[in-house]
């Protein structure tokens, strides 16, 4: 169809916009293609969601450029992103942009640049200006600069007197400049012999027609080279004029040809392989699970399974057998994991079984690599995709199986930016949309998934035993030492500048140290969980009580070593840790609490011969560091692994026989209705790392809350019993899964303005049938980056609002109808459907 107009959606902008399609694009533009369009005062990337053979009256502006040779989105992905937009209350353009790898946008960005008047006066030079202004003008000769670049590179205020004077003199201007995509295909020009040339070489007649020495050398190099040809840049490296002319002459005469080859920048052979697939026979429970999944695949309609298997029960083997079946039926498979760090865990096993059909996709990959994989998946080069949350948008065709491993994990929820989607819930929708089978796997299934089983929306499959006869580990409760139990000499540490600094007592008890010593003596490994990074969560003056807090956020600064730095984990503010209190001058400064750095340091002091590794976001900042460390630990290069919650997820190290939770209580008492569930899950998951290949596994939980239900669940391994009790509490409290929840958060620099805006929102939602409001109230961390945050929780019961459409519709109408009100315009808004946390 020849298109005359198109409907375009734009990220961050509500609604669809009509644009005229120029004649030269009318035959090639399609639904799902990206276009460059003028919008307000600049040009942006938009997405075509509909085309029309008529030029609709609303279309007054013209599409400037087509950014894709073929649609970037299939019809299925267009429909899926539309659902994401509708359900999670974001614009369709935002959902579509989330489905693309980063770096593909083309848009106008405002930049400072030289005017034509300045170019006409170039002979005057930059004499007479201050040095920094002269340097700026010289730099602008090379190209436009942003306001931030002018400030950071030259120390000039973009709104200051010097810049204003240059603009008034007509020498510089601030205007939009088009920034093209930052990534794309890597194309190699290949030179190869034609069929005619090869025939001439075979019968020795070609040399009659190729007489120059340069041309003969090129042909001989191609004969001796690879059959697929030689890159042009290799043939022409350091080439003389005669050689370049010879190449063009050979192309003209048809003896050689030039073709373009798209290269992949992904290097799968360089990825760490932690484990390869076992050929052991399936257990009876695995066989039953695989049989049920295979039967569902044969039916070729959506079926959802909850695969509840204890840690070490072989859930991954079930996934692999299910994927084999899906591929045999000419389907593709999507496997989601909650953390980027877990992709190397599955990579080796999947690669061993499925070979080059497997791709990894996550936001931690280099931009170019992620683009190549995205394009390769869309082209059908990969049939199995392993990835973290964002891989839910992988452009797989003929999707037949969706696996969501560790489905209970909160990391599946996007908590920043838009859309704030749950990859678990979106995965279920995508499977239903494609008529695929969905498998949600976990040793500690979420209460929502267990509720779905009870409602017959998911079928339950069980793996109640560990493979290879391994037993579940023994669990011991240990009370951490109190400060009074430690001698004064043990409460002093020498800081790096040799000044004394007081610290709280060792958090690991003598019982724990003895257990670790016994493990090391036997040549085994141990994992220690402390779900805080840094050395100590806060520094306080014991003389006057001054607590060192972030100036931008309402949180204490965390002490980090080495470097003796106080850091904010919200805004990344840094201060040097003082030796004397700035308020009273005392040197009686105390480091309170414990982080992964401190645990690792104390272990190294207690066991100087032990090889200790640390796994947290600080230590794993380098790309690929997770995989490298896990590979080294699996090979036995380290004895002890200390880390945050990432050490509790999905890791399988046969030599680990001890798992320690340094402070179990910190996970249980957050101001959030899911705190108890998350705490119990984390403790059980960490315990599951121990004794996976032996009868000697042991777990130590250091806690003072021995009677807490989560501690009981972790100690006795009774997750279902804990979940049933927690579900009963949720039901009485009116929380998910018995209700639908939307969190509305207002953010701004002025607390009174934010509070009034939140009360305005509450008044607009009050009185709507079935909608209950909690708040508004300040967030648990009320100030972040000098901006005040308030929140309002709106909910409806599942009885009255089974799908949540009533609640979402009420919130959506509020922001559509009141978008121009002064109360809403003065505050930044975040809307979170099905929030993972209410803290």
mmCIF file of C-alpha atoms in Angstrom, residues 544-776:
data_model
loop_
_atom_site.group_PDB
_atom_site.id
_atom_site.type_symbol
_atom_site.label_atom_id
_atom_site.label_comp_id
_atom_site.label_asym_id
_atom_site.label_seq_id
_atom_site.Cartn_x
_atom_site.Cartn_y
_atom_site.Cartn_z
ATOM 1 C CA UNK A 544 28.420 14.304 70.955
ATOM 2 C CA UNK A 545 26.355 11.846 68.884
ATOM 3 C CA UNK A 546 26.973 13.478 65.522
ATOM 4 C CA UNK A 547 25.989 11.140 62.701
ATOM 5 C CA UNK A 548 27.641 11.726 59.345
ATOM 6 C CA UNK A 549 24.809 12.094 56.842
ATOM 7 C CA UNK A 550 24.609 12.839 53.130
ATOM 8 C CA UNK A 551 23.985 16.552 52.470
ATOM 9 C CA UNK A 552 21.748 15.631 49.505
ATOM 10 C CA UNK A 553 19.830 12.639 50.880
ATOM 11 C CA UNK A 554 18.225 11.719 54.188
ATOM 12 C CA UNK A 555 20.539 8.759 54.781
ATOM 13 C CA UNK A 556 23.794 8.190 56.606
ATOM 14 C CA UNK A 557 27.044 7.990 54.674
ATOM 15 C CA UNK A 558 28.572 4.531 54.371
ATOM 16 C CA UNK A 559 32.222 4.093 55.311
ATOM 17 C CA UNK A 560 34.289 2.447 52.553
ATOM 18 C CA UNK A 561 37.806 1.060 52.650
ATOM 19 C CA UNK A 562 40.378 1.405 51.226
ATOM 20 C CA UNK A 563 40.547 5.154 50.950
ATOM 21 C CA UNK A 564 38.642 5.956 54.163
ATOM 22 C CA UNK A 565 35.780 7.399 52.135
ATOM 23 C CA UNK A 566 32.238 8.184 53.258
ATOM 24 C CA UNK A 567 29.851 7.501 50.389
ATOM 25 C CA UNK A 568 26.144 7.923 49.751
ATOM 26 C CA UNK A 569 24.633 4.923 47.966
ATOM 27 C CA UNK A 570 21.801 7.065 46.582
ATOM 28 C CA UNK A 571 23.445 10.125 45.018
ATOM 29 C CA UNK A 572 27.117 8.947 45.126
ATOM 30 C CA UNK A 573 28.227 11.940 47.201
ATOM 31 C CA UNK A 574 31.694 11.392 48.718
ATOM 32 C CA UNK A 575 33.529 12.832 51.721
ATOM 33 C CA UNK A 576 36.798 11.956 53.374
ATOM 34 C CA UNK A 577 36.259 10.255 56.722
ATOM 35 C CA UNK A 578 37.450 12.694 59.424
ATOM 36 C CA UNK A 579 39.805 11.797 62.268
ATOM 37 C CA UNK A 580 38.174 14.368 64.566
ATOM 38 C CA UNK A 581 34.499 15.195 64.952
ATOM 39 C CA UNK A 582 33.838 18.528 63.193
ATOM 40 C CA UNK A 583 31.133 19.325 65.764
ATOM 41 C CA UNK A 584 32.966 18.758 69.067
ATOM 42 C CA UNK A 585 36.571 17.996 68.107
ATOM 43 C CA UNK A 586 36.565 14.570 69.767
ATOM 44 C CA UNK A 587 38.562 11.701 68.319
ATOM 45 C CA UNK A 588 36.142 9.114 69.747
ATOM 46 C CA UNK A 589 34.660 8.177 66.389
ATOM 47 C CA UNK A 590 32.861 4.861 65.993
ATOM 48 C CA UNK A 591 32.197 2.751 62.903
ATOM 49 C CA UNK A 592 28.854 1.063 63.527
ATOM 50 C CA UNK A 593 27.456 -1.956 61.771
ATOM 51 C CA UNK A 594 29.084 -4.128 59.164
ATOM 52 C CA UNK A 595 29.343 -4.383 55.393
ATOM 53 C CA UNK A 596 30.970 -6.833 53.012
ATOM 54 C CA UNK A 597 34.324 -5.038 53.156
ATOM 55 C CA UNK A 598 34.501 -5.393 56.921
ATOM 56 C CA UNK A 599 33.473 -9.058 56.887
ATOM 57 C CA UNK A 600 36.132 -9.821 54.272
ATOM 58 C CA UNK A 601 38.780 -7.917 56.243
ATOM 59 C CA UNK A 602 37.973 -9.641 59.531
ATOM 60 C CA UNK A 603 38.033 -13.040 57.838
ATOM 61 C CA UNK A 604 41.440 -12.271 56.356
ATOM 62 C CA UNK A 605 42.717 -11.326 59.821
ATOM 63 C CA UNK A 606 41.287 -14.488 61.370
ATOM 64 C CA UNK A 607 42.405 -16.764 58.526
ATOM 65 C CA UNK A 608 45.488 -15.137 56.970
ATOM 66 C CA UNK A 609 46.149 -18.149 54.723
ATOM 67 C CA UNK A 610 42.638 -18.242 53.284
ATOM 68 C CA UNK A 611 41.963 -16.914 49.797
ATOM 69 C CA UNK A 612 38.996 -14.565 50.088
ATOM 70 C CA UNK A 613 36.906 -13.020 47.297
ATOM 71 C CA UNK A 614 34.236 -10.338 47.575
ATOM 72 C CA UNK A 615 31.153 -10.125 45.381
ATOM 73 C CA UNK A 616 29.167 -6.905 45.594
ATOM 74 C CA UNK A 617 28.386 -4.091 43.177
ATOM 75 C CA UNK A 618 31.555 -2.221 44.178
ATOM 76 C CA UNK A 619 33.867 -5.170 43.591
ATOM 77 C CA UNK A 620 32.008 -6.243 40.430
ATOM 78 C CA UNK A 621 31.995 -2.846 38.700
ATOM 79 C CA UNK A 622 34.175 -4.014 35.794
ATOM 80 C CA UNK A 623 32.321 -5.532 32.864
ATOM 81 C CA UNK A 624 32.499 -9.330 32.999
ATOM 82 C CA UNK A 625 33.776 -9.371 36.597
ATOM 83 C CA UNK A 626 30.894 -11.556 37.826
ATOM 84 C CA UNK A 627 31.666 -14.355 35.414
ATOM 85 C CA UNK A 628 35.401 -14.180 36.027
ATOM 86 C CA UNK A 629 34.996 -14.376 39.806
ATOM 87 C CA UNK A 630 32.472 -17.203 39.700
ATOM 88 C CA UNK A 631 34.714 -19.165 37.346
ATOM 89 C CA UNK A 632 37.697 -18.645 39.661
ATOM 90 C CA UNK A 633 35.659 -19.704 42.707
ATOM 91 C CA UNK A 634 34.340 -22.776 40.879
ATOM 92 C CA UNK A 635 37.936 -23.768 40.018
ATOM 93 C CA UNK A 636 38.894 -23.539 43.688
ATOM 94 C CA UNK A 637 41.042 -20.411 43.359
ATOM 95 C CA UNK A 638 39.279 -18.967 46.432
ATOM 96 C CA UNK A 639 38.294 -20.535 49.739
ATOM 97 C CA UNK A 640 35.771 -17.987 51.001
ATOM 98 C CA UNK A 641 33.267 -15.882 49.067
ATOM 99 C CA UNK A 642 31.811 -12.847 50.846
ATOM 100 C CA UNK A 643 29.007 -10.925 49.174
ATOM 101 C CA UNK A 644 25.620 -9.295 49.106
ATOM 102 C CA UNK A 645 22.448 -11.043 47.971
ATOM 103 C CA UNK A 646 23.950 -11.903 44.573
ATOM 104 C CA UNK A 647 25.850 -14.784 46.244
ATOM 105 C CA UNK A 648 22.506 -16.365 47.230
ATOM 106 C CA UNK A 649 21.041 -16.635 43.739
ATOM 107 C CA UNK A 650 21.319 -19.674 41.498
ATOM 108 C CA UNK A 651 24.990 -20.481 42.147
ATOM 109 C CA UNK A 652 26.026 -24.131 42.089
ATOM 110 C CA UNK A 653 29.448 -24.841 43.599
ATOM 111 C CA UNK A 654 29.833 -28.519 44.585
ATOM 112 C CA UNK A 655 32.736 -27.788 46.945
ATOM 113 C CA UNK A 656 30.759 -25.330 49.097
ATOM 114 C CA UNK A 657 29.738 -27.004 52.351
ATOM 115 C CA UNK A 658 29.070 -23.978 54.565
ATOM 116 C CA UNK A 659 26.806 -20.957 54.079
ATOM 117 C CA UNK A 660 26.740 -18.165 56.668
ATOM 118 C CA UNK A 661 24.267 -15.306 56.999
ATOM 119 C CA UNK A 662 26.166 -12.708 59.013
ATOM 120 C CA UNK A 663 23.104 -10.687 60.043
ATOM 121 C CA UNK A 664 19.794 -12.333 59.187
ATOM 122 C CA UNK A 665 17.750 -9.739 61.085
ATOM 123 C CA UNK A 666 18.463 -6.869 58.690
ATOM 124 C CA UNK A 667 16.365 -8.627 56.028
ATOM 125 C CA UNK A 668 13.250 -8.998 58.183
ATOM 126 C CA UNK A 669 12.246 -5.593 59.508
ATOM 127 C CA UNK A 670 12.003 -3.194 56.566
ATOM 128 C CA UNK A 671 8.818 -1.050 56.505
ATOM 129 C CA UNK A 672 7.353 -3.097 53.649
ATOM 130 C CA UNK A 673 4.639 -5.771 53.604
ATOM 131 C CA UNK A 674 6.949 -8.052 51.586
ATOM 132 C CA UNK A 675 9.916 -7.801 54.000
ATOM 133 C CA UNK A 676 9.234 -11.074 55.787
ATOM 134 C CA UNK A 677 8.731 -12.978 52.522
ATOM 135 C CA UNK A 678 11.918 -11.577 51.012
ATOM 136 C CA UNK A 679 13.932 -12.234 54.147
ATOM 137 C CA UNK A 680 12.814 -15.861 54.413
ATOM 138 C CA UNK A 681 13.419 -16.396 50.694
ATOM 139 C CA UNK A 682 16.927 -14.957 50.844
ATOM 140 C CA UNK A 683 17.862 -17.086 53.851
ATOM 141 C CA UNK A 684 16.556 -20.270 52.260
ATOM 142 C CA UNK A 685 18.227 -19.474 48.953
ATOM 143 C CA UNK A 686 21.588 -18.789 50.594
ATOM 144 C CA UNK A 687 21.290 -22.000 52.580
ATOM 145 C CA UNK A 688 20.717 -23.835 49.341
ATOM 146 C CA UNK A 689 24.265 -23.050 48.183
ATOM 147 C CA UNK A 690 25.683 -25.442 50.817
ATOM 148 C CA UNK A 691 26.161 -29.187 50.481
ATOM 149 C CA UNK A 692 24.774 -29.516 46.965
ATOM 150 C CA UNK A 693 27.092 -32.455 46.226
ATOM 151 C CA UNK A 694 27.623 -33.937 49.678
ATOM 152 C CA UNK A 695 25.997 -35.030 52.909
ATOM 153 C CA UNK A 696 27.889 -32.431 54.962
ATOM 154 C CA UNK A 697 26.181 -29.151 54.122
ATOM 155 C CA UNK A 698 25.690 -26.669 56.955
ATOM 156 C CA UNK A 699 24.048 -23.255 57.257
ATOM 157 C CA UNK A 700 24.624 -20.769 60.081
ATOM 158 C CA UNK A 701 22.076 -18.005 60.574
ATOM 159 C CA UNK A 702 23.276 -15.293 62.948
ATOM 160 C CA UNK A 703 20.118 -13.788 64.417
ATOM 161 C CA UNK A 704 18.566 -12.430 67.592
ATOM 162 C CA UNK A 705 15.021 -13.004 66.255
ATOM 163 C CA UNK A 706 14.968 -16.758 66.817
ATOM 164 C CA UNK A 707 11.163 -16.882 66.944
ATOM 165 C CA UNK A 708 10.508 -14.949 63.747
ATOM 166 C CA UNK A 709 8.448 -16.967 61.236
ATOM 167 C CA UNK A 710 11.010 -16.320 58.484
ATOM 168 C CA UNK A 711 13.781 -17.739 60.675
ATOM 169 C CA UNK A 712 11.671 -20.798 61.402
ATOM 170 C CA UNK A 713 11.018 -21.275 57.683
ATOM 171 C CA UNK A 714 14.732 -21.033 56.884
ATOM 172 C CA UNK A 715 15.696 -23.354 59.734
ATOM 173 C CA UNK A 716 13.259 -26.132 58.880
ATOM 174 C CA UNK A 717 13.003 -25.589 55.104
ATOM 175 C CA UNK A 718 9.237 -25.229 55.276
ATOM 176 C CA UNK A 719 8.569 -22.648 52.604
ATOM 177 C CA UNK A 720 5.025 -23.689 51.737
ATOM 178 C CA UNK A 721 4.001 -23.627 55.403
ATOM 179 C CA UNK A 722 5.507 -20.146 55.776
ATOM 180 C CA UNK A 723 3.831 -18.961 52.557
ATOM 181 C CA UNK A 724 0.393 -20.191 53.638
ATOM 182 C CA UNK A 725 0.686 -18.263 56.905
ATOM 183 C CA UNK A 726 1.957 -15.145 55.102
ATOM 184 C CA UNK A 727 -0.907 -15.356 52.599
ATOM 185 C CA UNK A 728 -3.378 -15.400 55.464
ATOM 186 C CA UNK A 729 -1.798 -12.235 56.896
ATOM 187 C CA UNK A 730 -1.898 -10.584 53.455
ATOM 188 C CA UNK A 731 -5.557 -11.474 53.074
ATOM 189 C CA UNK A 732 -6.482 -9.866 56.399
ATOM 190 C CA UNK A 733 -4.359 -6.816 55.623
ATOM 191 C CA UNK A 734 -5.728 -6.341 52.110
ATOM 192 C CA UNK A 735 -2.365 -6.601 50.379
ATOM 193 C CA UNK A 736 -1.332 -8.427 47.190
ATOM 194 C CA UNK A 737 -2.083 -10.965 45.924
ATOM 195 C CA UNK A 738 -5.548 -10.237 47.351
ATOM 196 C CA UNK A 739 -5.518 -6.678 46.070
ATOM 197 C CA UNK A 740 -4.332 -4.573 43.169
ATOM 198 C CA UNK A 741 -1.932 -1.766 44.060
ATOM 199 C CA UNK A 742 -0.656 1.379 42.337
ATOM 200 C CA UNK A 743 1.966 3.570 43.990
ATOM 201 C CA UNK A 744 1.883 7.288 43.113
ATOM 202 C CA UNK A 745 5.004 9.168 44.108
ATOM 203 C CA UNK A 746 5.498 12.940 43.954
ATOM 204 C CA UNK A 747 9.011 14.415 43.860
ATOM 205 C CA UNK A 748 10.207 18.006 44.078
ATOM 206 C CA UNK A 749 12.636 20.378 45.823
ATOM 207 C CA UNK A 750 9.993 22.051 48.018
ATOM 208 C CA UNK A 751 8.385 19.780 50.609
ATOM 209 C CA UNK A 752 5.306 21.944 51.059
ATOM 210 C CA UNK A 753 4.637 21.967 47.299
ATOM 211 C CA UNK A 754 5.059 18.183 47.105
ATOM 212 C CA UNK A 755 2.786 17.620 50.124
ATOM 213 C CA UNK A 756 0.044 19.870 48.666
ATOM 214 C CA UNK A 757 0.297 18.103 45.320
ATOM 215 C CA UNK A 758 -0.044 14.713 46.971
ATOM 216 C CA UNK A 759 -3.131 15.883 48.895
ATOM 217 C CA UNK A 760 -4.568 17.152 45.596
ATOM 218 C CA UNK A 761 -4.069 13.701 44.057
ATOM 219 C CA UNK A 762 -5.708 12.080 47.069
ATOM 220 C CA UNK A 763 -8.768 14.367 46.769
ATOM 221 C CA UNK A 764 -9.109 13.480 43.082
ATOM 222 C CA UNK A 765 -9.068 9.743 43.825
ATOM 223 C CA UNK A 766 -11.255 9.877 46.933
ATOM 224 C CA UNK A 767 -14.786 8.731 46.396
ATOM 225 C CA UNK A 768 -14.023 6.488 43.415
ATOM 226 C CA UNK A 769 -15.886 3.264 44.016
ATOM 227 C CA UNK A 770 -13.789 0.371 45.369
ATOM 228 C CA UNK A 771 -10.567 2.455 45.479
ATOM 229 C CA UNK A 772 -8.898 2.627 48.905
ATOM 230 C CA UNK A 773 -6.106 5.095 49.662
ATOM 231 C CA UNK A 774 -3.210 4.783 52.121
ATOM 232 C CA UNK A 775 -1.330 8.033 52.699
ATOM 233 C CA UNK A 776 0.046 10.273 51.409
#
